[in-house]
Short mmCIF file of C-alpha atoms in Angstrom, two decimals:
data_model
loop_
_atom_site.label_atom_id
_atom_site.label_comp_id
_atom_site.label_asym_id
_atom_site.label_seq_id
_atom_site.Cartn_x
_atom_site.Cartn_y
_atom_site.Cartn_z
CA UNK B 1 35.40 -17.82 -0.82
CA UNK B 2 34.54 -20.86 1.39
CA UNK B 3 36.90 -19.24 4.05
CA UNK B 4 33.74 -16.05 3.66
CA UNK B 5 31.56 -18.52 5.00
CA UNK B 6 33.15 -19.55 7.53
CA UNK B 7 33.83 -16.59 9.16
CA UNK B 8 30.63 -15.10 8.41
CA UNK B 9 29.67 -18.42 10.69
CA UNK B 10 32.48 -17.59 13.76
CA UNK B 11 31.22 -14.33 13.57
CA UNK B 12 27.63 -15.76 14.79
CA UNK B 13 29.57 -17.65 17.53
CA UNK B 14 31.44 -14.90 18.81
CA UNK B 15 28.30 -11.94 18.66
CA UNK B 16 25.88 -15.03 21.07
CA UNK B 17 28.73 -15.35 23.10
CA UNK B 18 29.59 -11.47 24.07
CA UNK B 19 26.08 -10.45 24.36
CA UNK B 20 25.50 -13.14 26.15
CA UNK B 21 28.34 -12.39 28.56
CA UNK B 22 27.68 -9.53 28.49
CA UNK B 23 23.24 -9.84 29.68
CA UNK B 24 24.77 -11.91 32.58
CA UNK B 25 26.28 -9.10 34.34
CA UNK B 26 22.86 -7.90 35.15
CA UNK B 27 22.34 -8.39 38.60
CA UNK B 28 19.73 -5.77 40.38
CA UNK B 29 16.49 -7.63 40.17
CA UNK B 30 12.61 -7.08 40.97
CA UNK B 31 8.94 -8.95 40.52
CA UNK B 32 6.62 -6.93 38.42
CA UNK B 33 4.46 -7.76 40.95
CA UNK B 34 6.46 -6.05 43.22
CA UNK B 35 5.40 -3.32 41.64
CA UNK B 36 1.74 -3.93 42.18
CA UNK B 37 0.89 -0.27 43.35
CA UNK B 38 1.89 1.35 40.90
CA UNK B 39 -0.71 -0.41 38.64
CA UNK B 40 -4.22 0.66 36.95
CA UNK B 41 -8.05 -0.39 36.94
CA UNK B 42 -9.29 0.02 33.57
CA UNK B 43 -12.55 -0.82 32.14
CA UNK B 44 -12.83 -2.87 29.18
CA UNK B 45 -15.10 -4.81 27.61
CA UNK B 46 -17.56 -5.16 30.12
CA UNK B 47 -14.98 -5.73 33.12
CA UNK B 48 -11.83 -4.58 34.50
CA UNK B 49 -8.60 -5.51 34.14
CA UNK B 50 -5.87 -4.81 36.36
CA UNK B 51 -3.30 -2.37 32.81
CA UNK B 52 -0.06 -2.55 34.10
CA UNK B 53 2.09 -0.59 32.13
CA UNK B 54 3.42 2.44 34.99
CA UNK B 55 4.74 -1.03 37.34
CA UNK B 56 6.10 -2.31 34.13
CA UNK B 57 8.00 0.89 33.35
CA UNK B 58 9.32 1.74 37.43
CA UNK B 59 10.27 -2.01 37.75
CA UNK B 60 12.31 -1.59 34.41
CA UNK B 61 13.67 2.54 35.70
CA UNK B 62 14.70 1.27 39.28
CA UNK B 63 16.49 -2.35 37.95
CA UNK B 64 18.47 -4.21 35.91
CA UNK B 65 16.74 -7.50 36.16
CA UNK B 66 12.54 -8.28 36.11
CA UNK B 67 11.48 -11.09 36.44
CA UNK B 68 7.52 -11.44 34.91
CA UNK B 69 5.78 -14.29 36.90
CA UNK B 70 4.44 -17.14 35.05
CA UNK B 71 0.10 -16.38 35.09
CA UNK B 72 -3.13 -17.71 33.56
CA UNK B 73 -4.15 -14.03 34.07
CA UNK B 74 -2.24 -11.47 31.37
CA UNK B 75 -0.48 -8.50 32.34
CA UNK B 76 -2.22 -5.86 30.36
CA UNK B 77 -0.59 -2.74 28.70
CA UNK B 78 -2.27 0.70 27.64
CA UNK B 79 0.44 2.35 26.20
CA UNK B 80 4.52 1.95 25.45
CA UNK B 81 6.71 0.88 27.85
CA UNK B 82 10.37 2.26 27.47
CA UNK B 83 13.46 0.84 28.26
CA UNK B 84 16.58 2.87 28.03
CA UNK B 85 19.22 -0.07 28.60
CA UNK B 86 21.11 -2.83 30.97
CA UNK B 87 17.57 -4.10 31.23
CA UNK B 88 17.00 -7.97 30.80
CA UNK B 89 12.83 -9.19 30.92
CA UNK B 90 12.55 -12.92 32.20
CA UNK B 91 8.87 -13.79 31.44
CA UNK B 92 8.91 -17.24 30.98
CA UNK B 93 4.80 -18.67 31.36
CA UNK B 94 3.85 -15.36 31.46
CA UNK B 95 1.43 -13.17 28.50
CA UNK B 96 2.08 -9.50 28.37
CA UNK B 97 -1.19 -8.16 26.87
CA UNK B 98 -2.33 -5.10 24.62
CA UNK B 99 -5.81 -3.46 25.73
CA UNK B 100 -7.84 -3.30 22.59
CA UNK B 101 -7.97 0.00 20.80
CA UNK B 102 -4.64 0.57 21.82
CA UNK B 103 -2.49 1.55 18.37
CA UNK B 104 0.95 2.91 19.53
CA UNK B 105 3.72 -0.25 20.26
CA UNK B 106 4.45 -2.40 23.53
CA UNK B 107 7.37 -1.61 24.04
CA UNK B 108 11.00 0.12 22.35
CA UNK B 109 14.36 0.86 23.25
CA UNK B 110 14.33 4.91 24.88
CA UNK B 111 16.47 6.58 22.21
CA UNK B 112 15.19 5.42 19.25
CA UNK B 113 17.00 7.29 15.86
CA UNK B 114 15.14 8.41 13.19
CA UNK B 115 17.14 8.15 9.45
CA UNK B 116 14.17 8.55 8.26
CA UNK B 117 15.08 12.04 6.28
CA UNK B 118 19.44 12.13 7.17
CA UNK B 119 21.82 9.79 8.17
CA UNK B 120 21.86 8.45 11.44
CA UNK B 121 25.02 6.84 13.53
CA UNK B 122 25.35 5.22 17.05
CA UNK B 123 26.36 7.28 19.98
CA UNK B 124 26.26 7.63 23.86
CA UNK B 125 23.38 7.99 23.16
CA UNK B 126 23.40 4.33 22.86
CA UNK B 127 20.58 2.12 24.08
CA UNK B 128 22.92 -1.18 24.95
CA UNK B 129 22.70 -4.63 26.44
CA UNK B 130 19.18 -5.03 26.41
CA UNK B 131 17.05 -8.63 26.93
CA UNK B 132 14.22 -10.41 26.50
CA UNK B 133 13.49 -14.00 28.01
CA UNK B 134 10.67 -15.80 27.11
CA UNK B 135 7.31 -14.74 26.97
CA UNK B 136 3.73 -14.42 24.90
CA UNK B 137 3.83 -10.62 23.81
CA UNK B 138 0.09 -10.32 22.41
CA UNK B 139 -1.59 -7.90 20.26
CA UNK B 140 -5.41 -7.84 20.57
CA UNK B 141 -5.89 -8.27 16.85
CA UNK B 142 -8.21 -10.03 14.29
CA UNK B 143 -6.03 -9.26 10.63
CA UNK B 144 -3.69 -6.29 9.72
CA UNK B 145 -4.32 -2.90 10.06
CA UNK B 146 -2.27 -0.85 7.62
CA UNK B 147 0.51 1.60 8.40
CA UNK B 148 -0.26 3.88 10.58
CA UNK B 149 -3.35 2.16 12.31
CA UNK B 150 -0.95 0.02 14.90
CA UNK B 151 2.18 -0.26 16.03
CA UNK B 152 3.16 3.55 15.96
CA UNK B 153 5.40 5.24 18.12
CA UNK B 154 3.36 6.97 19.60
CA UNK B 155 -0.19 8.85 18.96
CA UNK B 156 1.25 11.47 16.77
CA UNK B 157 2.95 8.84 14.43
CA UNK B 158 6.24 10.93 14.67
CA UNK B 159 8.11 8.64 13.63
CA UNK B 160 6.27 8.10 10.03
CA UNK B 161 8.11 4.42 9.34
CA UNK B 162 7.82 2.40 12.30
CA UNK B 163 5.31 0.15 12.87
CA UNK B 164 5.51 -2.81 15.33
CA UNK B 165 4.52 -4.54 18.29
CA UNK B 166 8.66 -4.02 19.56
CA UNK B 167 10.64 -1.63 18.18
CA UNK B 168 14.97 -1.22 18.79
CA UNK B 169 17.03 1.49 16.97
CA UNK B 170 20.06 2.99 17.96
CA UNK B 171 20.91 0.03 20.16
CA UNK B 172 23.93 -2.43 20.39
CA UNK B 173 23.78 -6.03 22.34
CA UNK B 174 20.07 -7.20 21.78
CA UNK B 175 18.83 -10.24 22.99
CA UNK B 176 15.45 -12.12 22.15
CA UNK B 177 15.14 -15.86 23.16
CA UNK B 178 11.93 -17.59 23.63
CA UNK B 179 9.59 -15.23 22.97
CA UNK B 180 6.39 -16.33 21.38
CA UNK B 181 4.23 -12.90 19.32
CA UNK B 182 0.59 -12.77 19.08
CA UNK B 183 -1.81 -11.36 16.40
CA UNK B 184 0.41 -9.15 16.30
CA UNK B 185 -1.16 -6.62 13.25
CA UNK B 186 2.24 -4.68 11.67
CA UNK B 187 5.81 -6.13 12.58
CA UNK B 188 6.73 -8.75 15.04
CA UNK B 189 9.88 -7.18 15.89
CA UNK B 190 11.48 -3.93 14.24
CA UNK B 191 14.84 -3.30 14.08
CA UNK B 192 17.60 -1.23 12.73
CA UNK B 193 20.90 1.35 13.31
CA UNK B 194 21.88 -1.26 15.63
CA UNK B 195 24.65 -3.73 16.26
CA UNK B 196 25.87 -6.75 18.17
CA UNK B 197 21.94 -8.65 17.53
CA UNK B 198 21.03 -12.36 19.08
CA UNK B 199 17.26 -14.20 18.58
CA UNK B 200 17.19 -17.85 18.75
CA UNK B 201 14.27 -19.62 19.56
CA UNK B 202 11.16 -16.50 18.10
CA UNK B 203 7.13 -17.93 17.57
CA UNK B 204 4.37 -16.15 15.37
CA UNK B 205 0.98 -17.47 16.38
CA UNK B 206 -1.34 -16.63 13.57
CA UNK B 207 0.93 -12.54 13.17
CA UNK B 208 -0.76 -10.46 10.52
CA UNK B 209 2.63 -9.23 9.03
CA UNK B 210 6.34 -10.03 9.10
CA UNK B 211 8.08 -11.69 12.24
CA UNK B 212 11.65 -10.51 11.97
CA UNK B 213 11.85 -7.01 10.89
CA UNK B 214 15.87 -6.38 10.03
CA UNK B 215 16.47 -2.39 8.51
CA UNK B 216 19.66 -0.61 7.26
CA UNK B 217 22.96 0.26 9.55
CA UNK B 218 23.22 -3.13 11.53
CA UNK B 219 25.46 -5.15 11.76
CA UNK B 220 26.71 -8.15 13.66
CA UNK B 221 23.32 -10.75 13.47
CA UNK B 222 22.87 -14.47 14.69
CA UNK B 223 19.05 -15.50 14.15
CA UNK B 224 18.24 -19.07 15.22
CA UNK B 225 14.70 -20.61 15.27
CA UNK B 226 11.85 -18.59 13.25
CA UNK B 227 8.95 -20.45 13.05
CA UNK B 228 4.92 -19.98 12.59
CA UNK B 229 2.24 -18.68 10.81
CA UNK B 230 2.98 -15.24 9.62
CA UNK B 231 1.75 -12.76 7.12
CA UNK B 232 4.21 -11.68 5.18
CA UNK B 233 8.26 -12.63 5.56
CA UNK B 234 8.97 -14.85 9.00
CA UNK B 235 12.18 -12.86 8.30
CA UNK B 236 13.21 -9.64 5.85
CA UNK B 237 16.29 -8.38 6.11
CA UNK B 238 15.29 -4.84 4.22
CA UNK B 239 18.65 -2.75 4.19
CA UNK B 240 16.52 -0.03 1.71
CA UNK B 241 12.81 0.18 2.42
CA UNK B 242 9.56 2.04 2.05
CA UNK B 243 9.54 5.02 3.81
CA UNK B 244 6.49 3.16 5.99
CA UNK B 245 7.92 0.67 6.69
CA UNK B 246 11.34 1.81 8.05
CA UNK B 247 13.91 4.79 10.04
CA UNK B 248 17.13 3.49 9.46
CA UNK B 249 18.11 3.04 5.89
CA UNK B 250 21.98 1.78 5.35
CA UNK B 251 23.96 -1.60 4.88
CA UNK B 252 23.52 -4.48 7.23
CA UNK B 253 26.74 -6.80 7.02
CA UNK B 254 27.72 -10.23 8.53
CA UNK B 255 24.40 -11.31 9.35
CA UNK B 256 23.41 -15.51 10.15
CA UNK B 257 19.85 -16.91 10.18
CA UNK B 258 19.00 -20.58 10.92
CA UNK B 259 16.42 -22.24 11.07
CA UNK B 260 13.45 -20.90 9.04
CA UNK B 261 10.20 -23.33 9.44
CA UNK B 262 7.17 -21.32 8.13
CA UNK B 263 3.83 -22.99 8.89
CA UNK B 264 2.19 -24.29 5.73
CA UNK B 265 -0.88 -21.89 6.83
CA UNK B 266 1.17 -18.59 6.43
CA UNK B 267 -0.08 -16.04 4.49
CA UNK B 268 3.21 -15.43 2.20
CA UNK B 269 5.81 -17.55 2.07
CA UNK B 270 8.63 -15.64 0.03
CA UNK B 271 11.98 -13.90 1.87
CA UNK B 272 12.46 -10.28 1.05
CA UNK B 273 16.21 -9.62 1.37
CA UNK B 274 16.29 -5.89 0.03
CA UNK B 275 19.60 -3.91 -0.82
CA UNK B 276 18.80 -0.32 -2.52
CA UNK B 277 20.10 2.71 -3.38
CA UNK B 278 18.28 5.40 -0.96
CA UNK B 279 18.22 9.41 -0.91
CA UNK B 280 18.46 11.79 1.93
CA UNK B 281 16.71 15.24 2.30
CA UNK B 282 20.01 16.89 1.88
CA UNK B 283 20.03 14.62 -1.95
CA UNK B 284 23.14 12.86 -0.13
CA UNK B 285 22.89 9.37 -1.29
CA UNK B 286 23.05 5.80 0.35
CA UNK B 287 23.83 2.73 -1.12
CA UNK B 288 21.63 0.77 1.30
CA UNK B 289 23.95 -2.60 0.59
CA UNK B 290 24.62 -6.36 1.97
CA UNK B 291 27.57 -8.32 2.87
CA UNK B 292 28.52 -11.48 4.31
CA UNK B 293 25.53 -13.09 4.66
CA UNK B 294 24.99 -16.82 5.57
CA UNK B 295 21.30 -18.26 4.88
CA UNK B 296 20.51 -22.38 6.07
CA UNK B 297 17.88 -24.83 7.02
CA UNK B 298 15.24 -23.12 4.84
CA UNK B 299 12.12 -24.93 5.56
CA UNK B 300 8.40 -23.59 4.02
CA UNK B 301 9.73 -20.92 1.81
CA UNK B 302 8.31 -20.10 -1.79
CA UNK B 303 10.84 -17.51 -2.96
CA UNK B 304 13.91 -15.30 -1.71
CA UNK B 305 12.91 -11.91 -3.10
CA UNK B 306 16.17 -10.79 -4.07
CA UNK B 307 15.45 -6.79 -5.67
CA UNK B 308 14.64 -3.41 -5.87
CA UNK B 309 10.76 -3.03 -5.65
CA UNK B 310 9.53 0.64 -5.33
CA UNK B 311 6.44 1.76 -4.52
CA UNK B 312 3.20 0.99 -6.94
CA UNK B 313 2.75 4.01 -9.22
CA UNK B 314 0.44 5.38 -12.59
CA UNK B 315 1.98 4.56 -15.81
CA UNK B 316 3.39 7.09 -17.33
CA UNK B 317 4.46 9.48 -13.90
CA UNK B 318 7.95 8.57 -12.94
CA UNK B 319 7.94 5.98 -9.68
CA UNK B 320 9.83 7.04 -6.78
CA UNK B 321 13.81 8.03 -6.79
CA UNK B 322 15.70 5.25 -5.94
CA UNK B 323 17.86 2.09 -7.76
CA UNK B 324 18.83 -1.13 -7.30
CA UNK B 325 21.75 -1.21 -4.47
CA UNK B 326 24.08 -3.63 -4.40
CA UNK B 327 25.34 -6.96 -2.24
CA UNK B 328 28.35 -9.69 -1.87
CA UNK B 329 29.75 -12.64 -0.67
CA UNK B 330 25.31 -14.06 0.19
CA UNK B 331 25.65 -17.68 1.00
CA UNK B 332 22.55 -19.78 0.84
CA UNK B 333 22.49 -23.54 1.95
CA UNK B 334 20.72 -26.68 3.14
CA UNK B 335 17.28 -25.55 1.92
CA UNK B 336 13.83 -26.90 0.54
CA UNK B 337 11.93 -24.14 -1.85
CA UNK B 338 8.30 -25.03 -3.20
CA UNK B 339 8.73 -22.47 -6.27
CA UNK B 340 5.34 -20.84 -7.70
CA UNK B 341 4.81 -17.97 -8.67
CA UNK B 342 2.88 -15.14 -7.10
CA UNK B 343 -0.44 -15.00 -8.85
CA UNK B 344 -0.46 -12.07 -10.94
CA UNK B 345 -1.60 -11.20 -13.81
CA UNK B 346 1.76 -11.14 -15.67
CA UNK B 347 2.68 -14.79 -14.42
CA UNK B 348 -1.26 -16.33 -14.67
CA UNK B 349 -1.00 -16.19 -18.00
CA UNK B 350 2.82 -16.95 -17.99
CA UNK B 351 3.44 -14.26 -20.29
CA UNK B 352 7.04 -15.12 -22.15
CA UNK B 353 8.27 -11.51 -21.76
CA UNK B 354 7.26 -10.82 -18.24
CA UNK B 355 6.54 -14.09 -16.25
CA UNK B 356 9.00 -15.31 -15.87
CA UNK B 357 9.74 -16.11 -11.80
CA UNK B 358 12.70 -17.76 -9.59
CA UNK B 359 12.60 -19.26 -5.58
CA UNK B 360 15.19 -16.58 -6.31
CA UNK B 361 14.50 -13.34 -8.36
CA UNK B 362 17.61 -11.24 -8.08
CA UNK B 363 16.91 -6.92 -8.98
CA UNK B 364 20.16 -6.06 -7.56
CA UNK B 365 23.75 -5.87 -7.97
CA UNK B 366 25.46 -8.74 -6.81
CA UNK B 367 29.29 -9.59 -6.75
CA UNK B 368 29.40 -13.12 -5.23
CA UNK B 369 25.59 -16.02 -4.79
CA UNK B 370 26.78 -19.34 -4.08
CA UNK B 371 23.65 -21.85 -3.69
CA UNK B 372 24.31 -25.24 -1.42
CA UNK B 373 22.22 -28.07 -0.57
CA UNK B 374 19.14 -26.66 -2.50
CA UNK B 375 16.64 -28.26 -3.32
CA UNK B 376 13.77 -27.44 -5.59
CA UNK B 377 10.02 -28.19 -6.79
CA UNK B 378 8.23 -26.36 -9.23
CA UNK B 379 5.35 -27.69 -11.18
CA UNK B 380 6.26 -27.39 -14.75
CA UNK B 381 2.59 -28.89 -16.10
CA UNK B 382 1.13 -25.70 -13.94
CA UNK B 383 4.33 -22.64 -13.68
CA UNK B 384 6.41 -24.03 -17.11
CA UNK B 385 8.29 -20.55 -17.08
CA UNK B 386 9.85 -20.98 -13.25
CA UNK B 387 13.65 -21.67 -12.68
CA UNK B 388 15.88 -21.97 -9.88
CA UNK B 389 17.20 -17.89 -10.19
CA UNK B 390 15.74 -15.42 -12.39
CA UNK B 391 17.58 -12.26 -12.80
CA UNK B 392 16.58 -8.89 -14.02
CA UNK B 393 13.33 -6.54 -13.83
CA UNK B 394 9.74 -7.52 -13.16
CA UNK B 395 6.04 -6.13 -14.18
CA UNK B 396 3.13 -6.17 -13.77
CA UNK B 397 -0.15 -4.18 -14.84
CA UNK B 398 -2.92 -3.53 -12.57
CA UNK B 399 -5.06 -1.17 -13.93
CA UNK B 400 -3.33 2.24 -14.22
CA UNK B 401 -0.81 1.22 -11.91
CA UNK B 402 2.31 -0.32 -12.30
CA UNK B 403 3.65 -2.74 -9.52
CA UNK B 404 6.57 -3.33 -9.90
CA UNK B 405 9.69 -1.67 -11.50
CA UNK B 406 10.40 -3.07 -15.59
CA UNK B 407 13.14 -0.62 -16.22
CA UNK B 408 16.00 -2.36 -13.84
CA UNK B 409 19.07 -3.09 -14.94
CA UNK B 410 21.48 -5.22 -12.40
CA UNK B 411 24.56 -7.63 -12.70
CA UNK B 412 25.45 -10.80 -10.50
CA UNK B 413 28.33 -10.75 -11.31
CA UNK B 414 29.43 -14.72 -10.16
CA UNK B 415 26.92 -17.41 -8.99
CA UNK B 416 27.93 -21.07 -8.19
CA UNK B 417 25.65 -24.10 -7.17
CA UNK B 418 26.77 -27.16 -5.33
CA UNK B 419 24.32 -29.51 -5.31
CA UNK B 420 21.16 -27.77 -6.24
CA UNK B 421 18.32 -29.97 -7.69
CA UNK B 422 15.32 -29.10 -9.24
CA UNK B 423 12.20 -32.21 -9.04
CA UNK B 424 14.96 -34.14 -8.02
CA UNK B 425 17.38 -33.65 -11.38
CA UNK B 426 20.93 -31.83 -10.74
CA UNK B 427 20.70 -28.79 -12.41
CA UNK B 428 24.12 -29.02 -14.46
CA UNK B 429 24.43 -26.25 -16.90
CA UNK B 430 24.47 -22.75 -16.52
CA UNK B 431 20.66 -22.34 -19.19
CA UNK B 432 19.05 -24.79 -16.79
CA UNK B 433 20.79 -23.07 -13.68
CA UNK B 434 18.97 -19.00 -13.86
CA UNK B 435 16.66 -16.82 -16.09
CA UNK B 436 18.69 -13.87 -17.47
CA UNK B 437 15.67 -10.94 -18.25
CA UNK B 438 15.43 -8.66 -21.09
CA UNK B 439 12.62 -5.62 -21.71
CA UNK B 440 12.84 -3.88 -24.23
CA UNK B 441 10.37 -1.20 -24.38
CA UNK B 442 7.42 -3.82 -22.83
CA UNK B 443 4.98 -1.23 -23.17
CA UNK B 444 4.24 2.17 -24.47
CA UNK B 445 5.37 4.23 -21.57
CA UNK B 446 9.11 4.92 -20.10
CA UNK B 447 10.84 3.16 -18.04
CA UNK B 448 10.20 0.02 -19.37
CA UNK B 449 13.20 -1.84 -20.72
CA UNK B 450 15.95 -3.25 -18.35
CA UNK B 451 18.17 -7.02 -18.48
CA UNK B 452 19.73 -8.57 -15.72
CA UNK B 453 23.33 -10.19 -16.90
CA UNK B 454 25.04 -12.89 -14.67
CA UNK B 455 28.29 -12.87 -16.27
CA UNK B 456 29.72 -16.25 -14.61
CA UNK B 457 28.77 -19.31 -14.06
CA UNK B 458 30.50 -22.38 -11.54
CA UNK B 459 27.77 -25.37 -11.43
CA UNK B 460 30.41 -28.05 -9.99
#
């Protein structure tokens, strides 16, 4: 199995090399300031501002490399800019900023494909060879706005699941490096239906949702060094997702993620990895699965959430259709976790049935999961029901709603651990390593029975 981990690492190196070499073939260059004749002057907050939306669009349309010169004055945009491909934007020392009251996203590739209703594939219309190096990419927000209120693909919200500053869907060979995102109200970057993705050295300055939000139909992704303050996941691998959070549903294969540094002041310190079963309009079902993933060198995280979760639903009614998805060959190593519960009622009250939580919470069908050089801290006086791994259904009742999915049943075939400690003490037994949840009609309603099972342990 360790050979598979090395294969993932080598995939990342090869993807990084290939994408870098491809981007280096671009040549025709211009400065954004060469297009100042295409700017507009608008009044904003009682001052006149130069708006560069048309200028940046024309520069991209006519060139392969666009240099945005360093400036103390932000380059303001009043709408979305689209990239066809064969484009590199260099923006070191520049701030690119959306004007207030702009509720569409800032930047995207042109040929986005919406796979909400039927499956999509890449083809002749795929946008290839896109790179953005440097720059601060800023929105004018002070809080999360909510789905449909910022980061839309257009004013009509014609693609319901887009909520982001930058969107890349139906793309191949994408390189994002040395970007800072500031005050993004939705996701900073949303990616799906993509191949050969390299993301290096990205920081988040007081952002309010996910940093990097990766959806399905994605293959070969190499991520290194994400840091900063976000309002949700620093990075999410959500092959399955809610319809307001994705337009691409399907498998994700071959992902290398190294160097996640979550700011202690971040509002949310979990990282979500979500397989699941998704049903298209014609009734066909897609296993939005995960295969070949290595996550390493992580600090500041509280929990890796690897469970299927539907939107909340009224108790007694049916939840949104779906089921746990599958995953295999998943590796985590060199990680510090300060595990604590999510402060919802079941957990606050240390409910002996529904109150168990873990550094890894699993509600998916996983073949092989490996944890190595993991340092977990749990304050057992405050959180007595914590474990390294918890597998099975979850339940929190809030008024008339169920927040989770207490009917979930799932299996982890093989859990291996090497040099895993809790409060500096080695984890040596299956009982210390994991808690397997069993719900048996936990309250008077349908869909309230489920269980998690781990078939094989290797704690050598």
